mmCIF file of C-alpha atoms and ligand atoms in Angstrom:
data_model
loop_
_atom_site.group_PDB
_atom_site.id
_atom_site.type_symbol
_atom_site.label_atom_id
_atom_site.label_comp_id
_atom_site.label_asym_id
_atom_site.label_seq_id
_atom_site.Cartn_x
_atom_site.Cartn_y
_atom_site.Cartn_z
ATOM 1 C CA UNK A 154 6.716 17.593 -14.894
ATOM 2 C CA UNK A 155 10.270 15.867 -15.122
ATOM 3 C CA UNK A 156 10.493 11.848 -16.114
ATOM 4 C CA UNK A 157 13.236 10.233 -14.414
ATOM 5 C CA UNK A 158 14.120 6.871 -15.395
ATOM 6 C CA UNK A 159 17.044 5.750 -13.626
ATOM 7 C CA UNK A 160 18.726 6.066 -10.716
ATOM 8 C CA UNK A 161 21.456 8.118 -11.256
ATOM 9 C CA UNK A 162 18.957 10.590 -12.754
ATOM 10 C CA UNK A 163 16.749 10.609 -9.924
ATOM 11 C CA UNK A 164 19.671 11.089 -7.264
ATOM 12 C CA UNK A 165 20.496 14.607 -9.630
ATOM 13 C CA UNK A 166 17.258 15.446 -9.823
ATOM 14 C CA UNK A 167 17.004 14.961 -5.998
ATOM 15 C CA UNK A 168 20.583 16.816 -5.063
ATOM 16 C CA UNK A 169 19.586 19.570 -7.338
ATOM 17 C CA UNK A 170 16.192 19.952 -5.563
ATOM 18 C CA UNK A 171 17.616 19.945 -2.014
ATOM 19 C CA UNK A 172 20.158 22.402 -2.279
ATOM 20 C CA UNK A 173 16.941 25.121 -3.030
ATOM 21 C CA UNK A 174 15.467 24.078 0.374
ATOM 22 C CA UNK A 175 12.049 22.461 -1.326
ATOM 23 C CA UNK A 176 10.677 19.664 1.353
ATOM 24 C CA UNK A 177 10.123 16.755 -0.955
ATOM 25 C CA UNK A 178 7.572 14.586 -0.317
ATOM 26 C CA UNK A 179 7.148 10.741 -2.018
ATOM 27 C CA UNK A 180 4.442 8.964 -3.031
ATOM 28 C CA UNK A 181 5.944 5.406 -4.302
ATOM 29 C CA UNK A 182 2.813 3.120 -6.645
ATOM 30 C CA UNK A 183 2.888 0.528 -8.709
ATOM 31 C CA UNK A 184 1.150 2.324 -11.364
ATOM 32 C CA UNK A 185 -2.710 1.918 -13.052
ATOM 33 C CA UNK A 186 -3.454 5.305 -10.840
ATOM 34 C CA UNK A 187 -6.434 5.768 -9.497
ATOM 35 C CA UNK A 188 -8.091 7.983 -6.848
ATOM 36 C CA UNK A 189 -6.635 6.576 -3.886
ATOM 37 C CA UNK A 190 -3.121 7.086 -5.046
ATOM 38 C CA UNK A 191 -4.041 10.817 -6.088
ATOM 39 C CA UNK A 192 -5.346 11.524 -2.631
ATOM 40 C CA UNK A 193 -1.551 10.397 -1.448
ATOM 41 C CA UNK A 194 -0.457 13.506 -3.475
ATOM 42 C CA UNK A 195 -2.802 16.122 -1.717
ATOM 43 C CA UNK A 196 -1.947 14.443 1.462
ATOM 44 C CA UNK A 197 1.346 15.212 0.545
ATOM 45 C CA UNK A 198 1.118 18.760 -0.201
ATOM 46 C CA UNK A 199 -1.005 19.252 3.014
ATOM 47 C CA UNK A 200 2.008 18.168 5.215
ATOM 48 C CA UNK A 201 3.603 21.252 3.297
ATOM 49 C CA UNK A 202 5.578 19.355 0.493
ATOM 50 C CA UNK A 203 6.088 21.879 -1.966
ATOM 51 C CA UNK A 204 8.044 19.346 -4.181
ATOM 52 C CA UNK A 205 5.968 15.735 -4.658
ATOM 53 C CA UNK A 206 7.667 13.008 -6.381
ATOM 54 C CA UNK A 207 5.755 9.947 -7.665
ATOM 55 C CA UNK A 208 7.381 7.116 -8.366
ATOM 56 C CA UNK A 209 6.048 4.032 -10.703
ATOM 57 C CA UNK A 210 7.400 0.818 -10.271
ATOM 58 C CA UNK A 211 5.644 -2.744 -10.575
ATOM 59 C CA UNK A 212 8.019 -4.452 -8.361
ATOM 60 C CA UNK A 213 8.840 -7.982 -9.492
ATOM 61 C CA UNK A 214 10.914 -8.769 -5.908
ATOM 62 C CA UNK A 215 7.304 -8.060 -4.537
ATOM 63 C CA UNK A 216 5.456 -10.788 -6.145
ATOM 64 C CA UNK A 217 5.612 -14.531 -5.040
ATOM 65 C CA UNK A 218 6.134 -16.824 -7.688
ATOM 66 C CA UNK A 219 2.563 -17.791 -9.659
ATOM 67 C CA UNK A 220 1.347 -14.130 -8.374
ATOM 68 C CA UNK A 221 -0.084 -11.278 -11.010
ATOM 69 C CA UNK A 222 3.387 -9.795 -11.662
ATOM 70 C CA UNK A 223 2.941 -10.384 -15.357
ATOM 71 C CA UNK A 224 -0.636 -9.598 -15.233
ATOM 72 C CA UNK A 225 -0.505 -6.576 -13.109
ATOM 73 C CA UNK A 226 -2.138 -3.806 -15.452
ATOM 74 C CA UNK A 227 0.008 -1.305 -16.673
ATOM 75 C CA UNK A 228 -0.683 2.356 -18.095
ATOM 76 C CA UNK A 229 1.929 4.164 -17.994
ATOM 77 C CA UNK A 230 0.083 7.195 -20.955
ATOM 78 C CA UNK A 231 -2.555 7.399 -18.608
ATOM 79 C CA UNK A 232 -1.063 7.776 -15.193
ATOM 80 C CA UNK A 233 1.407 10.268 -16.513
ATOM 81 C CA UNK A 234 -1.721 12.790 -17.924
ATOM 82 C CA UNK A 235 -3.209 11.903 -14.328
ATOM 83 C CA UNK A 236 0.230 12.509 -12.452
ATOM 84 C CA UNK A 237 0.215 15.626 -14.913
ATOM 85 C CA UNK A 238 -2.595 17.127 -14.017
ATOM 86 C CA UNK A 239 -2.521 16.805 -10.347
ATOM 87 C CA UNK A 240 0.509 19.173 -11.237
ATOM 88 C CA UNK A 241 3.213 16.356 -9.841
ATOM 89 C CA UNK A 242 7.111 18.118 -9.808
ATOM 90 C CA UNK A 243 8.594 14.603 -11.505
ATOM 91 C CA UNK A 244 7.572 11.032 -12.030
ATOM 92 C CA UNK A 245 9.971 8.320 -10.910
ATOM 93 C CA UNK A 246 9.686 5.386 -13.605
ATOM 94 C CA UNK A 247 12.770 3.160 -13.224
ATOM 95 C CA UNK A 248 12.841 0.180 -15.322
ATOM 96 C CA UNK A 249 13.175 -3.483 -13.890
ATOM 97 C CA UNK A 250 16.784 -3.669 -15.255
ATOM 98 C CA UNK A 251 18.010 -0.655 -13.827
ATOM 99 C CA UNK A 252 16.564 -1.591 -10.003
ATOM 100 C CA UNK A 253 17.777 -5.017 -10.399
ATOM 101 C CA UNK A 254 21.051 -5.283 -11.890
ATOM 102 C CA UNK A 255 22.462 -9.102 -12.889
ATOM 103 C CA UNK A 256 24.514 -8.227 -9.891
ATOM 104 C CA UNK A 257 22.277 -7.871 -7.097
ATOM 105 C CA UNK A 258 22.246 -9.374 -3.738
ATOM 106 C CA UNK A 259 20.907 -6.941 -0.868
ATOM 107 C CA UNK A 260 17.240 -7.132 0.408
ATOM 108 C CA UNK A 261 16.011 -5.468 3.823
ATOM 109 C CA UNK A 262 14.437 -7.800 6.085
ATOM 110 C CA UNK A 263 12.276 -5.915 8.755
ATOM 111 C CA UNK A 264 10.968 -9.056 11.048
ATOM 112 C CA UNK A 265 8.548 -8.605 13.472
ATOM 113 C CA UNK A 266 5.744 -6.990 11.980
ATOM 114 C CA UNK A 267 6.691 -8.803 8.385
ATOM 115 C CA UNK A 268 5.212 -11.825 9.713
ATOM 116 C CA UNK A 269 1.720 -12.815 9.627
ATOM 117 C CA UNK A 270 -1.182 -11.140 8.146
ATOM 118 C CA UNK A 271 -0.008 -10.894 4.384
ATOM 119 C CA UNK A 272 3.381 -11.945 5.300
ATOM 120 C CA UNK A 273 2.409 -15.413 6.102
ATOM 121 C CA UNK A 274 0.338 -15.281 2.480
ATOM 122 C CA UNK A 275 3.071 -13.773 0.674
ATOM 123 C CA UNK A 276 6.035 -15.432 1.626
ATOM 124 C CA UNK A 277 9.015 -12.719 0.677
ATOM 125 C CA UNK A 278 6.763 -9.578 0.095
ATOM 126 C CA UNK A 279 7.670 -7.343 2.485
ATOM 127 C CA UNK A 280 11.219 -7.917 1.658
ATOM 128 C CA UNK A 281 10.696 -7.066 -1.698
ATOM 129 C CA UNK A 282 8.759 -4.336 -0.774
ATOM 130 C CA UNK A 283 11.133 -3.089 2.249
ATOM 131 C CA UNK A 284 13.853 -3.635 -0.143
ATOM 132 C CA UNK A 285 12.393 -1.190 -2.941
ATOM 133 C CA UNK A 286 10.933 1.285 -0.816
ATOM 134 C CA UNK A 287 14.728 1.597 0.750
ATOM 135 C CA UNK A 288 16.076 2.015 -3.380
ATOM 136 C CA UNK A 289 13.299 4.835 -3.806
ATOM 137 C CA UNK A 290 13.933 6.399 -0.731
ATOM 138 C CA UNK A 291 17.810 6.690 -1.369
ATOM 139 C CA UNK A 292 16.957 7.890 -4.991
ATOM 140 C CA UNK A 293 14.327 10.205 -4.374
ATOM 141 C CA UNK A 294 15.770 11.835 -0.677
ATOM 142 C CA UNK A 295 12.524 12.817 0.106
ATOM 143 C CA UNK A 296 11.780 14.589 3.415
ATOM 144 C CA UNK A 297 8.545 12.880 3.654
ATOM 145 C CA UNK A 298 6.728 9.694 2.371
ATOM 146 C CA UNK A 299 2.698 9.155 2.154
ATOM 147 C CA UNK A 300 1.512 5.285 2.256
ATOM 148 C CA UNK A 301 -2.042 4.429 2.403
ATOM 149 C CA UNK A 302 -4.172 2.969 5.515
ATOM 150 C CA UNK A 303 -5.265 0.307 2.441
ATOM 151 C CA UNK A 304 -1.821 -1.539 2.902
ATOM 152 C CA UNK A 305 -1.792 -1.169 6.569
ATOM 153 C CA UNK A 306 0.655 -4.088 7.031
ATOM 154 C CA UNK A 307 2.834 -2.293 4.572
ATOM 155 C CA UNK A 308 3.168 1.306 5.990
ATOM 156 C CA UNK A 309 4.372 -0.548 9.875
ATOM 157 C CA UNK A 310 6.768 -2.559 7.517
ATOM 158 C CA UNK A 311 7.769 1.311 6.235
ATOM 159 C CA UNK A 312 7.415 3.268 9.681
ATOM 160 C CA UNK A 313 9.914 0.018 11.323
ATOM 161 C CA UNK A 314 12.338 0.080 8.696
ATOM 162 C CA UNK A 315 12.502 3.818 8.497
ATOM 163 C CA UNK A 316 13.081 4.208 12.178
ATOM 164 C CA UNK A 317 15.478 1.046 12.364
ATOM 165 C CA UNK A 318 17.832 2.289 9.753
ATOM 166 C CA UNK A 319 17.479 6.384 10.890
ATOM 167 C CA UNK A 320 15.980 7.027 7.153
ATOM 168 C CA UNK A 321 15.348 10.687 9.026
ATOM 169 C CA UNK A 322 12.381 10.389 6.732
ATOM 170 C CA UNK A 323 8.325 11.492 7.724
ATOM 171 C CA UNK A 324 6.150 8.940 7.243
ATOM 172 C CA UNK A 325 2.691 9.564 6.860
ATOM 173 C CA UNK A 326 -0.539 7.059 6.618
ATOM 174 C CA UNK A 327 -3.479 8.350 4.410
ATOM 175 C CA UNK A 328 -7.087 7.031 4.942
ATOM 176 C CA UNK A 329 -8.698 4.813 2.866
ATOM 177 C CA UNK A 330 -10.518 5.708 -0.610
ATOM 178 C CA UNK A 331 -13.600 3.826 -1.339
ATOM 179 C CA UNK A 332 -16.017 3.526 -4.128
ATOM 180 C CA UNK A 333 -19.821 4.448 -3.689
ATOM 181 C CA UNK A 334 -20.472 0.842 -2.204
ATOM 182 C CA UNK A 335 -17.369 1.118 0.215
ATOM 183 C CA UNK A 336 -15.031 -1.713 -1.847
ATOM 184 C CA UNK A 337 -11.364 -0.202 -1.577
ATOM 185 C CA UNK A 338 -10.085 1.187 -4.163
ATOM 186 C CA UNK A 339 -7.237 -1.017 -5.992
ATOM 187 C CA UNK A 340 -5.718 -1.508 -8.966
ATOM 188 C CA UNK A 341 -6.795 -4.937 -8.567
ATOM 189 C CA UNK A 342 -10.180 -4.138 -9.120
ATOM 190 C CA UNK A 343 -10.033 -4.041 -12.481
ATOM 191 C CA UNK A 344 -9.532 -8.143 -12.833
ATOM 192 C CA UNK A 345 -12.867 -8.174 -11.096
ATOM 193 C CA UNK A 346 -16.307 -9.522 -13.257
ATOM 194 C CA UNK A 347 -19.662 -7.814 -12.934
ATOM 195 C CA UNK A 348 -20.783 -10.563 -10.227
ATOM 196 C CA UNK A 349 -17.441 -10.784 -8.527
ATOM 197 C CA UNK A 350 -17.068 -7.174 -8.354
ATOM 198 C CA UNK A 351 -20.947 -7.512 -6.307
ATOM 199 C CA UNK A 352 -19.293 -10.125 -4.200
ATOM 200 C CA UNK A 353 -15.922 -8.049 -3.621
ATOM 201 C CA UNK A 354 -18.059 -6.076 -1.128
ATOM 202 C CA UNK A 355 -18.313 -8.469 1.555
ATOM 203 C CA UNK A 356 -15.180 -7.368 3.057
ATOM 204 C CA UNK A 357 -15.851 -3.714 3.686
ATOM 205 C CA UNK A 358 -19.256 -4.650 4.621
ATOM 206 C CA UNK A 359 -18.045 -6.721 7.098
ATOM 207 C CA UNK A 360 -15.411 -4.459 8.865
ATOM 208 C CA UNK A 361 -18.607 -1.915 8.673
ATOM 209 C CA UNK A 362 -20.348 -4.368 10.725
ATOM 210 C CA UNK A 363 -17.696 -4.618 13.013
ATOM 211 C CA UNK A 364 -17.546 -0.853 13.537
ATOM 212 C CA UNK A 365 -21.271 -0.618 14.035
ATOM 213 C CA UNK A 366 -21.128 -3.380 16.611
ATOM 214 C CA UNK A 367 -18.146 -1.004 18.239
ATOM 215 C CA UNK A 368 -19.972 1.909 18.089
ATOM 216 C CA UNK A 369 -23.190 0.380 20.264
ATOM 217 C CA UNK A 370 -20.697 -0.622 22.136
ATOM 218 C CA UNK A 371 -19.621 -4.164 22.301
ATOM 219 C CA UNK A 372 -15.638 -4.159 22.831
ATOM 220 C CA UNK A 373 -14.664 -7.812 22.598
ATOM 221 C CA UNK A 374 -12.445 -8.230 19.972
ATOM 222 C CA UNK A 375 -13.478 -11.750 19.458
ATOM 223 C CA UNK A 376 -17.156 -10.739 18.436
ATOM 224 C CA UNK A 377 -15.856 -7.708 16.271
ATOM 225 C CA UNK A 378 -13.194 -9.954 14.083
ATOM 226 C CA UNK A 379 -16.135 -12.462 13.995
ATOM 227 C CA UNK A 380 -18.601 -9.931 12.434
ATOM 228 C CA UNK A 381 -16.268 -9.408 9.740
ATOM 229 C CA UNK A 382 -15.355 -12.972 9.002
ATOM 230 C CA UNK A 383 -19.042 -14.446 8.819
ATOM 231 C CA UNK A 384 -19.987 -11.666 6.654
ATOM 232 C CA UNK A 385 -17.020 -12.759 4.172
ATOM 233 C CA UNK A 386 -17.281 -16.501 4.857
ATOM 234 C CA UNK A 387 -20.914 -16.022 3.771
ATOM 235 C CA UNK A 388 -20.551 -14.565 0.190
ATOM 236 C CA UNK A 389 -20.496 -17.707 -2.018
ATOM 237 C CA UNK A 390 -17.554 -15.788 -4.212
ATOM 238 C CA UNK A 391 -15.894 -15.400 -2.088
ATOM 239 C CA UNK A 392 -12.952 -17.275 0.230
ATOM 240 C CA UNK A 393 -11.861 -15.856 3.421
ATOM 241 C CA UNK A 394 -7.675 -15.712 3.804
ATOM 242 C CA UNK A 395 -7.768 -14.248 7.095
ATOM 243 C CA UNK A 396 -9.797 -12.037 9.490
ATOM 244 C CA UNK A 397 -7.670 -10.714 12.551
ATOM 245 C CA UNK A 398 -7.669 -7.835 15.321
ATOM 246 C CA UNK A 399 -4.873 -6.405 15.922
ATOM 247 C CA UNK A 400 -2.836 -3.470 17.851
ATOM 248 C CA UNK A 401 -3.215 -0.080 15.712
ATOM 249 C CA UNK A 402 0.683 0.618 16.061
ATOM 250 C CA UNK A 403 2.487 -2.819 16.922
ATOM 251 C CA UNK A 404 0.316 -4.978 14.965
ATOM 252 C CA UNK A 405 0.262 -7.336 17.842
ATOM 253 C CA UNK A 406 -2.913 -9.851 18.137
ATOM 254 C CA UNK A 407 -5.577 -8.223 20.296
ATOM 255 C CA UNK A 408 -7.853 -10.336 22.121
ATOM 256 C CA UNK A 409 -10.823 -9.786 24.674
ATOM 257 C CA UNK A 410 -11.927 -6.299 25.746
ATOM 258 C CA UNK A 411 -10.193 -3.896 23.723
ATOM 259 C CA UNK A 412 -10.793 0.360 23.587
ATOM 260 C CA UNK A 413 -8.899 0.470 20.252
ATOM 261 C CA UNK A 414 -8.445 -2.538 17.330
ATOM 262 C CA UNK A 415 -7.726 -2.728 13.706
ATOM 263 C CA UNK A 416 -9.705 -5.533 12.185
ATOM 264 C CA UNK A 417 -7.687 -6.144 8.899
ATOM 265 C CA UNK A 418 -8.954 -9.146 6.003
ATOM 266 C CA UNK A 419 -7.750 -10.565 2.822
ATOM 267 C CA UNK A 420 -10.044 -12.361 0.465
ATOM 268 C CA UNK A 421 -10.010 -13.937 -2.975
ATOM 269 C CA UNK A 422 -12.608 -13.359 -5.243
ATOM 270 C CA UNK A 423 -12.106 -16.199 -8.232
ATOM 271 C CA UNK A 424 -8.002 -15.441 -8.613
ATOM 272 C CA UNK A 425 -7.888 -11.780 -7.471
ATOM 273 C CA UNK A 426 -6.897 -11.206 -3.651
ATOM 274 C CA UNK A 427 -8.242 -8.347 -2.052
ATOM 275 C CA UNK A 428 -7.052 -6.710 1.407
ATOM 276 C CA UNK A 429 -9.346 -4.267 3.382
ATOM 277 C CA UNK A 430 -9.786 -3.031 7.329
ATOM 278 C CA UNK A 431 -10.825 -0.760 9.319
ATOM 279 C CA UNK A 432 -9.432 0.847 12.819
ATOM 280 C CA UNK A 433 -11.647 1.685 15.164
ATOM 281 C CA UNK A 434 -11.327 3.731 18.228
HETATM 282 P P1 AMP B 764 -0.157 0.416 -5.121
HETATM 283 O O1 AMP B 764 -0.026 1.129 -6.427
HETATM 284 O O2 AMP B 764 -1.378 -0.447 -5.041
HETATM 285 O O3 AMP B 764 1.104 -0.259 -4.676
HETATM 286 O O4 AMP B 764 -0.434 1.543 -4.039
HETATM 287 C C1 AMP B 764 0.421 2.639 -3.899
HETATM 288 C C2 AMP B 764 0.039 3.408 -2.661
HETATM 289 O O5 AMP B 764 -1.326 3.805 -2.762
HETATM 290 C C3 AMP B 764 0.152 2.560 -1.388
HETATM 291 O O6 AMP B 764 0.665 3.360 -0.340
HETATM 292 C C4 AMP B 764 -1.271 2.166 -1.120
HETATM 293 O O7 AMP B 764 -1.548 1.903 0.233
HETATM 294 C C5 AMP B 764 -2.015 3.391 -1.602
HETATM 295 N N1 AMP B 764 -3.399 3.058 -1.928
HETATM 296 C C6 AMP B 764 -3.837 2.095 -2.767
HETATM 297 N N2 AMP B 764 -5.188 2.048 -2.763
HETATM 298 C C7 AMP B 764 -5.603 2.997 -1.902
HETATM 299 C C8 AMP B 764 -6.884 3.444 -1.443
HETATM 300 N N3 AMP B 764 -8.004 2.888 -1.879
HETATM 301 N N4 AMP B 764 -6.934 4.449 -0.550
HETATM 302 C C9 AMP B 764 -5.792 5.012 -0.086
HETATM 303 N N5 AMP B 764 -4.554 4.639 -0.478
HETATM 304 C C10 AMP B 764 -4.460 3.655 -1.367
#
């Protein structure tokens, strides 16, 4: 497994790996790895990557001032045995100095689908995360990039900016990982107490409620968001950031009778925010 820890070795790397024809495929994290990023990489090698790339990068131009960007937890021993083992080609670890020089002054704004949801929360995220996932992808040249369904705001940001900039790069969404109990896997978890960590379940146990609502049936969009917003407005621990239904593939607001939805939520519990949802078709 090769290390690459700045640009200019990750662009050789990457030249040296296209001339022999390999299809690389991405998977960009911010490190602490768990199972959900590791099912990115055998997503990745089912769409027939035979080269996968993982980059590690806790992105400060991601992080709104008074976020966890200091806090975020780091392991960098332990995700490279894990990256190791799942038999990884290289690891992409740039440092914060080499990605942001004193110089720097270019961001990618993609607009529509930037705004609301976590954009409205995060004021400047999806630039900074449009903005890094543009660096990686010019590093790396990958033929194909794996997001997860967890950061479903995210991975339209990705698909728009990809297509809007002919990137000429495959983007593909991977489902959701969950624990026994259905909480999302995150990094994030971690910050989580024994009775927060309890209380973190009320938002997958309220898009569940939504989908069992769908499957007997009911279709408003109105009722389903609802389900999931009482069941996290009703959890003491926790407080409710937003609870929407929206358009699979524009992310538009979906109201009344609807054959297809994605109910998507973002809670804190104490300090740590947590993002969930849940399509249904
Ligand atoms: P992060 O390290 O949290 O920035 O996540 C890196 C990638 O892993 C992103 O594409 C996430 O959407 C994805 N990811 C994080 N958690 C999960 C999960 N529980 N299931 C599937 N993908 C995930």
């Amino acid at each position: 497994m090769d290390i690459l820890r700045t640009p200019e070795q990750m662009r050789d790397w990457a030249d040296a790996h296209r001339v022999t024809r390999d299809r690389i495929g991405l998977v960009p994290t911010m490190g602490y790895l768990h199972e959900g990023h590791l099912s990115l990489l055998r997503v990745a090698a089912e769409c027939g990557c035979d080269t996968i790339v993982a980059s590690i990068f806790v992105n400060p131009s991601q992080f709104s001032y008074g976020e966890d960007y200091e806090s975020y937890p780091r392991s960098e021993e332990n995700d490279l045995a894990m990256l190791r083992k799942a038999e990884v080609s290289a690891v992409y670890l740039p440092s914060v100095k080499n990605m942001y020089t004193n110089l720097y002054q270019t961001h990618v704004e993609v607009e529509k689908v930037s705004k609301g949801l976590c954009g409205d929360q995060r004021p400047g995220h999806f630039r900074g995360v449009a903005t890094v996932v543009a660096k990686l992808f010019l590093a790396v040249k990958p033929h194909v990039a794996v997001f997860g369904e967890k950061d479903y705001q995210q991975l339209a940001v990705v698909r728009a900016m990809v297509r809007d900039l002919d990137f000429g790069i495959k983007i593909v969404g991977a489902p959701i990982i969950r624990e026994y109990d259905g909480l999302a896997l995150s990094s994030r978890n971690i910050y989580l107490d024994r009775e927060q960590r309890a209380a973190a379940r009320c938002l997958s146990r309220g898009l569940f409620k939504a989908k069992a609502l769908f499957e007997r049936g009911i279709r408003k969009a109105m009722v389903l968001v609802s389900a999931a917003q009482q069941t996290i407005e009703d959890e003491p621990l926790a407080t409710l950031e937003y609870a929407e239904g929206r358009d699979p593939v524009t992310l538009k607001l979906r109201y009344g009778a609807v054959d297809t939805i994605t109910i998507l939520v973002a809670a804190k519990i104490g300090s740590t925010r947590l993002i969930d949802n849940v399509t249904l078709k």
